[in-house]
XYZ file of C-alpha atoms in Angstrom:
197
model
C 0.000 0.000 0.000
C 1.093 3.555 -0.603
C 0.455 6.021 2.212
C 1.361 9.618 2.799
C 3.931 10.598 5.381
C 2.286 10.448 8.821
C 3.220 11.779 12.251
C 2.621 8.435 13.942
C 1.773 4.875 13.013
C -0.307 3.694 15.974
C -1.442 0.064 16.110
C -3.566 -2.085 18.411
C -3.154 -5.555 16.970
C -2.766 -8.982 18.534
C -3.218 -10.257 22.050
C -0.870 -10.320 24.984
C -0.789 -9.829 28.700
C 1.517 -9.274 31.634
C -0.213 -11.446 34.223
C 2.752 -11.239 36.574
C 2.160 -7.462 36.698
C -1.622 -7.760 36.986
C -2.321 -6.732 33.386
C -4.862 -8.981 31.676
C -5.148 -9.292 27.902
C -8.144 -6.959 27.921
C -6.399 -4.411 30.179
C -3.446 -4.452 27.754
C -5.912 -3.825 24.906
C -7.471 -0.878 26.742
C -4.060 0.572 27.691
C -3.033 0.435 24.033
C -6.321 2.004 22.914
C -5.970 4.756 25.516
C -2.434 5.491 24.372
C -3.590 5.713 20.755
C -6.453 8.085 21.594
C -4.158 10.339 23.639
C -1.304 10.351 21.097
C -2.977 10.485 17.688
C -3.275 13.659 15.641
C -5.126 14.235 12.396
C -1.829 13.347 10.636
C -1.535 9.909 12.285
C -2.333 6.501 10.829
C -4.219 4.232 13.240
C -4.605 0.473 12.781
C -6.960 -1.291 15.184
C -7.786 -4.986 14.949
C -10.745 -6.558 16.759
C -11.146 -4.079 19.591
C -13.456 -5.238 22.395
C -13.122 -8.998 22.110
C -11.713 -9.534 25.596
C -14.890 -8.578 27.457
C -18.643 -9.143 27.222
C -20.346 -8.579 23.877
C -22.178 -5.470 25.069
C -19.171 -3.879 26.773
C -16.982 -4.760 23.792
C -19.423 -3.266 21.308
C -19.905 -0.136 23.419
C -16.152 0.399 23.642
C -15.509 -0.337 19.963
C -18.297 2.032 18.921
C -17.270 4.839 21.268
C -13.582 4.547 20.353
C -14.254 4.446 16.610
C -16.597 7.458 16.869
C -14.004 9.343 18.935
C -11.378 8.716 16.262
C -13.699 9.883 13.460
C -15.219 12.871 15.253
C -12.302 14.166 17.362
C -9.049 13.002 15.777
C -9.973 12.721 12.103
C -6.995 10.714 10.906
C -6.824 7.809 8.470
C -7.777 4.659 10.353
C -8.089 0.979 9.548
C -10.535 -0.470 12.089
C -11.123 -4.217 11.660
C -14.073 -5.475 13.685
C -16.298 -8.480 14.293
C -19.170 -6.208 15.379
C -21.381 -6.067 12.262
C -23.360 -3.258 13.896
C -20.370 -0.922 13.506
C -20.859 -0.968 9.745
C -23.845 1.354 10.291
C -21.369 4.189 10.976
C -20.939 4.547 7.221
C -24.468 5.952 7.061
C -23.915 8.629 9.723
C -20.231 9.518 9.316
C -19.354 10.751 5.826
C -15.661 9.886 6.274
C -16.306 6.214 7.131
C -16.056 3.608 4.372
C -16.739 -0.079 4.909
C -14.415 -2.581 3.264
C -13.929 -6.304 3.664
C -11.423 -8.962 2.702
C -12.812 -11.577 0.331
C -13.069 -15.318 0.675
C -14.175 -17.893 -1.879
C -16.250 -20.926 -0.985
C -15.735 -24.202 -2.815
C -18.283 -24.947 -5.505
C -18.429 -28.645 -4.591
C -19.582 -30.119 -1.288
C -16.087 -30.094 0.284
C -16.918 -26.960 2.318
C -13.401 -25.656 1.605
C -12.702 -21.956 1.886
C -9.956 -19.886 0.280
C -9.077 -16.483 1.737
C -8.234 -14.254 -1.230
C -6.857 -11.252 0.711
C -8.491 -8.839 -1.711
C -9.987 -5.704 -0.191
C -13.423 -4.917 -1.570
C -15.920 -2.136 -0.778
C -18.823 -2.703 1.605
C -19.222 -4.687 4.796
C -18.628 -8.425 4.986
C -22.096 -9.920 5.061
C -20.925 -13.427 5.948
C -19.018 -15.009 8.789
C -16.816 -18.029 8.157
C -15.973 -18.985 11.749
C -17.904 -22.249 11.808
C -16.628 -23.170 8.360
C -13.040 -22.613 9.524
C -13.738 -24.749 12.621
C -15.028 -27.469 10.294
C -11.861 -27.219 8.171
C -9.813 -27.556 11.380
C -11.519 -30.917 12.055
C -13.571 -29.804 15.046
C -15.871 -32.785 15.798
C -18.996 -32.867 13.596
C -21.333 -32.844 16.619
C -19.740 -29.598 17.854
C -19.944 -27.987 14.392
C -23.591 -29.062 14.024
C -24.420 -27.610 17.467
C -22.502 -24.386 16.672
C -24.514 -23.933 13.465
C -27.767 -24.387 15.384
C -26.772 -21.958 18.144
C -25.516 -19.363 15.643
C -28.799 -19.585 13.708
C -30.702 -18.927 16.955
C -28.665 -15.787 17.673
C -28.400 -14.395 14.167
C -30.572 -11.294 14.008
C -28.470 -8.753 12.181
C -29.381 -8.127 8.564
C -27.360 -5.349 6.923
C -30.073 -4.587 4.388
C -32.944 -4.488 6.886
C -31.241 -3.205 10.030
C -33.386 -0.065 10.076
C -36.356 -2.290 10.989
C -34.670 -4.252 13.790
C -34.301 -3.795 17.513
C -30.580 -3.283 16.996
C -31.399 -0.193 14.952
C -33.395 1.249 17.845
C -30.507 0.472 20.188
C -28.001 2.087 17.815
C -30.168 5.175 17.392
C -30.491 5.525 21.173
C -26.763 4.898 21.595
C -25.897 7.555 18.981
C -28.117 10.061 20.789
C -26.138 9.754 24.030
C -24.058 12.878 24.781
C -20.868 10.816 25.199
C -18.534 13.810 25.074
C -20.127 15.360 28.140
C -20.510 12.186 30.252
C -18.028 10.731 32.709
C -16.932 7.109 32.197
C -19.299 5.968 34.963
C -22.204 7.906 33.429
C -21.402 6.459 29.982
C -21.485 2.928 31.362
C -24.732 3.583 33.252
C -26.347 5.099 30.142
C -25.387 2.103 27.998
C -26.556 -0.348 30.677
C -29.898 1.451 30.800
C -30.251 1.064 27.025
C -29.581 -2.664 27.317
C -32.389 -3.243 29.835
């Protein structure tokens, strides 16, 4: 890739901890994110991979959303923000500087269930998840894969094309309306918890 000269290249990628110093993997992730938010300028390049995975789904989403919005609205630098939270793709509709992209994969045309990651970046959000397929390719027992497919089907409720009509849309609209800039961390958490009830 060709990029312009930047003041900083700031990255939050990978997992690690310092358990002997009392720093969990998630604390390390938050320390890195905090450092990025405090250091970055509009001439920085930020790379963030899978922010919010080390905690509950709701806390992780809330943090990923708030951090990504802070970067867009307050820092304004070029950022690559890889996420597993499909709901974050809605930011493209409200933030004119946000563009969704995804890396392609090709499914086998026969019944082998093989998958080839093509590493091509294409516009738009990724509308599929290949986690169970990868587990299958890794020889996870068939009973576990079958159960995972059933459980995933029960939970799947996000539809990119129809999200305006879902409960998640109402949650996102309420979340976007929160005055996050003027709230303390405790008040932010309480406001998000109230939305989740």
